[in-house]
Amino acid sequence: MVRGIHYGGACAVLLAVAVALGLGARGGAAQLDDKFYDGSCPGVHKVVRRVLREAHKADVRIYASLTRLHFHDCFVQQGCDGSILLDNSTSIVSEKYAKPNNNSVRGFTVVDDVKAALEKACPGVVSCADILTIAAKVSVELSGGPRWRVQLGRRDGTTANLTAANSLLPSPRNNLTMLQRKFAAVGLDDTDLVALSGAHTFGRAQCQFVTDRLYNFSKTGMPDPTLDGSYRAQLAGSCPRRHGNRSALNDLDTTTPDAFDKNYFTNLQGNRGFLQSDQELLAVPGATTAAIVGRFASDEKAFFRSFAAAMINMGNIKPLTGGQGEVRRNCRRVNGS
């Protein structure tokens, strides 16, 4: 049973249309349509949902992982084009091996399973870029988060950009100024930044992304002073200074680690954000992000509305549409390669 507050039906349609119209200047964003597959593959959402439910039985992390995969695809220079899914080849240097992605982003085999199921149901119709978009939406819904009408009609890119993935993706160690700069570079504002950061309300992160906060923050040889003492002790037990496993997993939200809710923001208010980039949203007194965190912490409906809008905004980053790009038959490689 899906828990929480949901935004479907007419409200979601109006939200999607309003955002899409507002972002029409972003390449082919105005050509995206929530009814894009109604005639060519009407069961697309049911197929994605079925495959994801099955994957979740063996991997409770998969919903958060697929949501993150969509984010990491859209933020790279070409936008939401499925480039993160491409493997190395004679013509492709894969984004999977960029520092923010290597041994970190996951869910590729589930995307393969979704693609195989859709190729069986409606061959050559649904792009890998749209699979990522739908999978993120369904993952949030199945974790108790909001529902929205997802805009579709993206085509798949035929290139990858390792350099851009290394430089443009937000880092867990970025300060607030850098986070704002990276979001603004793709047309996203502070509300989008805070709302999308709220996706850290579910999922896990490795010790390597918090050890500097525990033991050598900003190369001071001391812990991050904004980190709650009891939470720091808890993390130090999981991520010891010496001889620890850098890949050991920790809940991003210790309160409800697998549910999509507003507890990420209440955790930030208690200085219990796992990543530096999380706590940075509150680190600068008077920053607009701090006020947004406060609003979301006290009003889950407001968070859900803003998250749905931010996901639509992010999904509209430089989409390939019409005759641009292609619809890959295999998400891991360009057609004909």
XYZ file of C-alpha atoms in Angstrom:
337
model
C 0.000 0.000 0.000
C 1.390 3.426 -0.949
C 1.598 5.681 2.084
C 1.635 9.472 2.409
C 0.064 12.325 0.464
C -0.272 11.968 -3.286
C -0.886 14.382 -6.106
C -2.552 12.708 -9.064
C -5.408 13.398 -11.433
C -6.220 16.910 -12.592
C -3.927 18.639 -10.099
C -0.911 16.721 -11.308
C -1.800 17.381 -14.937
C -2.067 21.119 -14.298
C 1.252 21.080 -12.452
C 2.982 19.198 -15.248
C 1.557 21.427 -17.967
C 2.406 24.625 -16.116
C 5.977 23.570 -15.545
C 6.423 22.282 -19.090
C 5.134 25.543 -20.558
C 7.410 27.529 -18.294
C 10.401 25.552 -19.480
C 9.626 25.552 -23.183
C 12.904 27.328 -23.926
C 14.874 24.276 -22.818
C 15.418 22.541 -26.118
C 12.607 20.063 -26.735
C 11.001 20.361 -23.294
C 7.842 21.857 -24.769
C 7.438 18.732 -26.941
C 7.256 16.377 -23.960
C 3.801 15.071 -23.116
C 2.450 12.936 -20.278
C 0.298 11.088 -22.872
C 3.184 10.454 -25.282
C 2.893 6.627 -25.145
C -0.891 6.390 -24.814
C -1.235 5.120 -28.375
C 2.106 3.400 -29.002
C 2.698 1.688 -25.633
C -0.306 2.231 -23.339
C 0.890 -0.226 -20.691
C 4.317 1.351 -20.192
C 3.722 2.461 -16.591
C 2.278 -0.912 -15.585
C 5.279 -2.730 -17.057
C 7.776 -0.508 -15.234
C 5.872 -0.841 -11.973
C 5.721 -4.638 -12.268
C 9.449 -5.011 -12.921
C 10.369 -2.613 -10.100
C 8.130 -4.352 -7.580
C 9.783 -7.646 -8.425
C 13.284 -6.148 -8.136
C 12.425 -4.640 -4.760
C 11.724 -8.068 -3.314
C 15.450 -8.849 -3.557
C 16.833 -5.326 -3.134
C 15.184 -2.899 -0.732
C 17.550 -0.134 -1.913
C 16.502 -0.255 -5.543
C 13.848 2.489 -5.415
C 16.318 5.031 -4.051
C 19.023 3.832 -6.450
C 16.824 4.286 -9.518
C 15.778 7.765 -8.400
C 19.434 8.712 -8.062
C 20.257 7.197 -11.451
C 17.786 9.558 -13.147
C 19.356 12.520 -11.316
C 22.878 11.552 -12.395
C 21.725 11.177 -15.989
C 20.042 14.578 -16.225
C 22.790 16.715 -14.666
C 25.445 15.873 -17.249
C 25.937 18.227 -20.182
C 23.587 16.525 -22.646
C 20.708 16.442 -20.150
C 18.231 13.579 -19.647
C 19.276 11.373 -22.555
C 20.131 8.019 -20.972
C 23.861 8.610 -21.505
C 24.704 7.261 -18.045
C 23.514 3.824 -19.170
C 26.047 3.460 -21.999
C 28.907 1.022 -21.467
C 32.458 1.550 -22.708
C 32.924 0.775 -26.407
C 35.200 1.748 -29.261
C 33.262 5.006 -29.566
C 31.999 5.552 -25.997
C 33.881 6.464 -22.821
C 31.264 5.573 -20.236
C 30.018 8.014 -17.616
C 29.711 5.043 -15.263
C 33.396 5.467 -14.421
C 33.193 9.155 -13.510
C 34.214 9.762 -9.910
C 30.655 10.524 -8.694
C 29.364 7.342 -10.363
C 32.072 4.674 -10.157
C 31.172 1.901 -7.697
C 28.345 4.126 -6.499
C 25.395 4.499 -8.903
C 23.513 1.269 -9.394
C 20.328 -0.238 -10.778
C 21.586 -0.868 -14.307
C 20.440 -4.489 -14.431
C 16.946 -3.473 -13.362
C 16.863 -0.912 -16.177
C 17.907 -3.767 -18.497
C 14.993 -5.839 -17.202
C 12.542 -2.981 -17.743
C 13.855 -2.441 -21.262
C 13.555 -6.149 -22.093
C 9.966 -6.225 -20.838
C 9.047 -3.116 -22.837
C 10.752 -4.404 -25.982
C 8.564 -7.476 -25.679
C 5.410 -5.418 -25.146
C 6.060 -2.646 -27.683
C 9.353 -3.062 -29.578
C 11.411 -0.011 -30.448
C 9.041 2.467 -28.817
C 10.092 3.473 -25.289
C 13.453 5.210 -24.926
C 15.943 4.400 -22.191
C 15.853 8.051 -21.109
C 12.110 7.776 -20.534
C 12.596 4.477 -18.706
C 14.832 6.282 -16.208
C 12.227 9.036 -15.822
C 9.337 6.631 -15.273
C 11.391 4.390 -12.966
C 12.254 7.342 -10.725
C 8.601 8.398 -10.553
C 7.375 4.880 -9.790
C 10.132 4.367 -7.208
C 9.072 7.468 -5.295
C 5.405 6.483 -5.432
C 6.069 2.940 -4.208
C 8.076 4.343 -1.291
C 5.186 6.487 -0.076
C 6.005 9.695 -1.892
C 3.980 11.942 -4.211
C 2.463 11.034 -7.555
C 2.733 13.246 -10.600
C 2.124 13.122 -14.325
C 5.535 12.476 -15.809
C 6.401 14.197 -19.082
C 7.571 11.745 -21.765
C 8.894 11.632 -25.310
C 12.645 11.851 -24.713
C 14.990 10.217 -27.189
C 18.264 8.527 -26.299
C 21.612 10.180 -26.831
C 24.330 8.543 -28.899
C 27.285 9.885 -26.893
C 28.521 10.001 -23.308
C 30.589 12.659 -21.558
C 32.906 11.415 -18.814
C 34.510 14.840 -18.339
C 31.157 16.532 -17.832
C 30.044 13.836 -15.399
C 33.171 14.484 -13.334
C 32.730 18.250 -13.274
C 28.996 18.986 -13.391
C 27.421 16.482 -10.999
C 26.887 17.897 -7.495
C 29.323 16.390 -5.007
C 28.482 15.226 -1.468
C 31.331 17.504 -0.348
C 30.130 20.656 -2.130
C 29.354 23.734 -0.050
C 26.097 25.631 -0.509
C 27.536 28.142 -2.983
C 28.812 25.371 -5.253
C 25.544 23.441 -5.016
C 23.567 26.531 -5.985
C 25.931 27.203 -8.882
C 25.595 23.653 -10.253
C 21.813 23.682 -9.987
C 21.537 27.132 -11.563
C 23.724 25.950 -14.462
C 20.918 23.569 -15.501
C 18.110 26.019 -14.827
C 17.110 24.836 -11.352
C 16.530 27.191 -8.423
C 16.932 26.935 -4.639
C 13.525 25.310 -4.164
C 14.491 22.649 -6.698
C 17.824 22.185 -4.911
C 16.235 21.621 -1.513
C 13.356 19.517 -2.840
C 15.591 17.207 -4.881
C 18.009 16.892 -1.953
C 14.980 15.552 -0.101
C 15.362 12.364 -2.136
C 17.957 11.505 0.507
C 14.980 10.615 2.675
C 15.539 7.062 1.460
C 18.529 4.982 0.431
C 22.071 4.386 1.664
C 25.497 6.009 1.317
C 29.011 4.680 1.786
C 31.348 5.525 4.651
C 33.827 7.144 2.260
C 31.423 10.062 1.857
C 31.306 10.924 5.559
C 34.738 10.064 7.006
C 36.131 13.554 6.430
C 33.187 15.014 8.388
C 33.931 12.630 11.222
C 37.695 13.040 11.495
C 39.172 15.757 9.284
C 36.573 18.300 8.280
C 37.999 20.911 5.891
C 41.449 19.477 6.723
C 41.247 20.717 10.316
C 41.923 17.318 11.898
C 38.601 17.786 13.725
C 35.025 16.659 13.100
C 32.457 18.839 11.385
C 31.195 21.136 14.177
C 27.670 21.113 12.712
C 27.332 17.339 13.202
C 25.203 16.265 16.164
C 27.445 14.611 18.777
C 25.411 11.465 19.316
C 24.939 11.014 15.579
C 28.671 11.491 15.054
C 29.391 8.756 17.599
C 26.915 6.462 15.846
C 28.571 7.075 12.482
C 32.053 6.629 13.945
C 30.986 3.168 15.072
C 29.963 2.289 11.525
C 32.855 4.110 9.855
C 35.938 3.853 12.112
C 38.912 6.095 11.450
C 41.308 3.208 10.862
C 40.778 -0.166 9.205
C 37.164 0.603 8.375
C 35.310 -0.463 5.250
C 35.023 2.628 3.044
C 32.174 0.979 1.163
C 30.121 0.127 4.251
C 26.548 1.397 3.878
C 24.690 3.784 6.163
C 21.088 4.980 6.129
C 20.774 8.495 4.735
C 17.675 8.908 6.913
C 18.026 7.041 10.183
C 14.392 7.653 11.120
C 12.588 6.010 8.190
C 15.373 4.793 5.871
C 13.187 3.214 3.189
C 10.185 5.557 3.208
C 9.778 8.728 1.192
C 8.688 11.374 3.689
C 9.757 14.673 5.251
C 12.004 13.175 7.938
C 15.129 14.077 5.963
C 14.378 17.723 6.747
C 13.655 17.187 10.426
C 16.957 15.298 10.595
C 18.731 18.333 9.122
C 17.185 20.537 11.794
C 18.732 18.218 14.380
C 22.150 18.403 12.646
C 21.808 14.783 11.590
C 22.355 15.133 7.849
C 24.644 12.363 6.619
C 26.392 14.202 3.778
C 28.055 17.580 3.999
C 25.937 18.665 1.021
C 22.825 17.793 3.034
C 23.726 19.848 6.103
C 24.943 22.723 3.906
C 21.302 23.536 3.169
C 21.106 24.850 6.753
C 24.730 25.879 7.219
C 24.460 29.488 6.094
C 22.308 31.616 8.434
C 19.676 33.533 6.523
C 20.133 31.504 3.325
C 16.993 30.914 1.293
C 17.632 27.175 1.495
C 17.355 27.254 5.302
C 13.860 28.721 5.123
C 12.829 26.104 2.559
C 14.156 23.302 4.791
C 12.055 24.694 7.641
C 8.948 24.824 5.489
C 9.357 21.254 4.251
C 10.145 19.952 7.757
C 6.827 21.298 9.014
C 4.678 20.599 5.951
C 5.056 17.299 4.118
C 2.441 18.300 1.548
C 4.544 21.332 0.618
C 7.613 19.105 0.219
C 5.722 16.612 -1.933
C 4.342 19.363 -4.194
C 7.765 20.952 -4.623
C 9.481 17.601 -5.170
C 7.052 16.660 -7.945
C 7.575 20.042 -9.607
C 11.364 19.757 -9.245
C 11.389 16.297 -10.803
C 9.481 17.653 -13.801
C 11.880 20.597 -14.009
C 14.889 18.288 -13.871
C 13.387 15.914 -16.424
C 13.074 18.855 -18.818
C 16.823 19.511 -18.925
C 17.818 19.466 -22.608
C 15.702 16.514 -23.737
C 16.228 15.113 -27.214
C 12.874 14.916 -28.991
C 11.381 14.363 -32.430
C 14.045 13.192 -34.850
C 16.933 13.847 -32.466
C 18.888 10.927 -31.037
C 17.381 7.455 -31.221
C 15.401 4.854 -29.286
C 18.040 2.339 -28.230
C 17.236 -1.336 -28.520
C 19.720 -2.022 -25.719
C 20.207 0.706 -23.115
C 23.897 -0.139 -22.741
C 24.892 0.590 -26.322
C 24.115 2.796 -29.269
C 22.106 1.155 -32.055
C 24.334 -0.414 -34.684
C 27.423 -0.460 -32.476
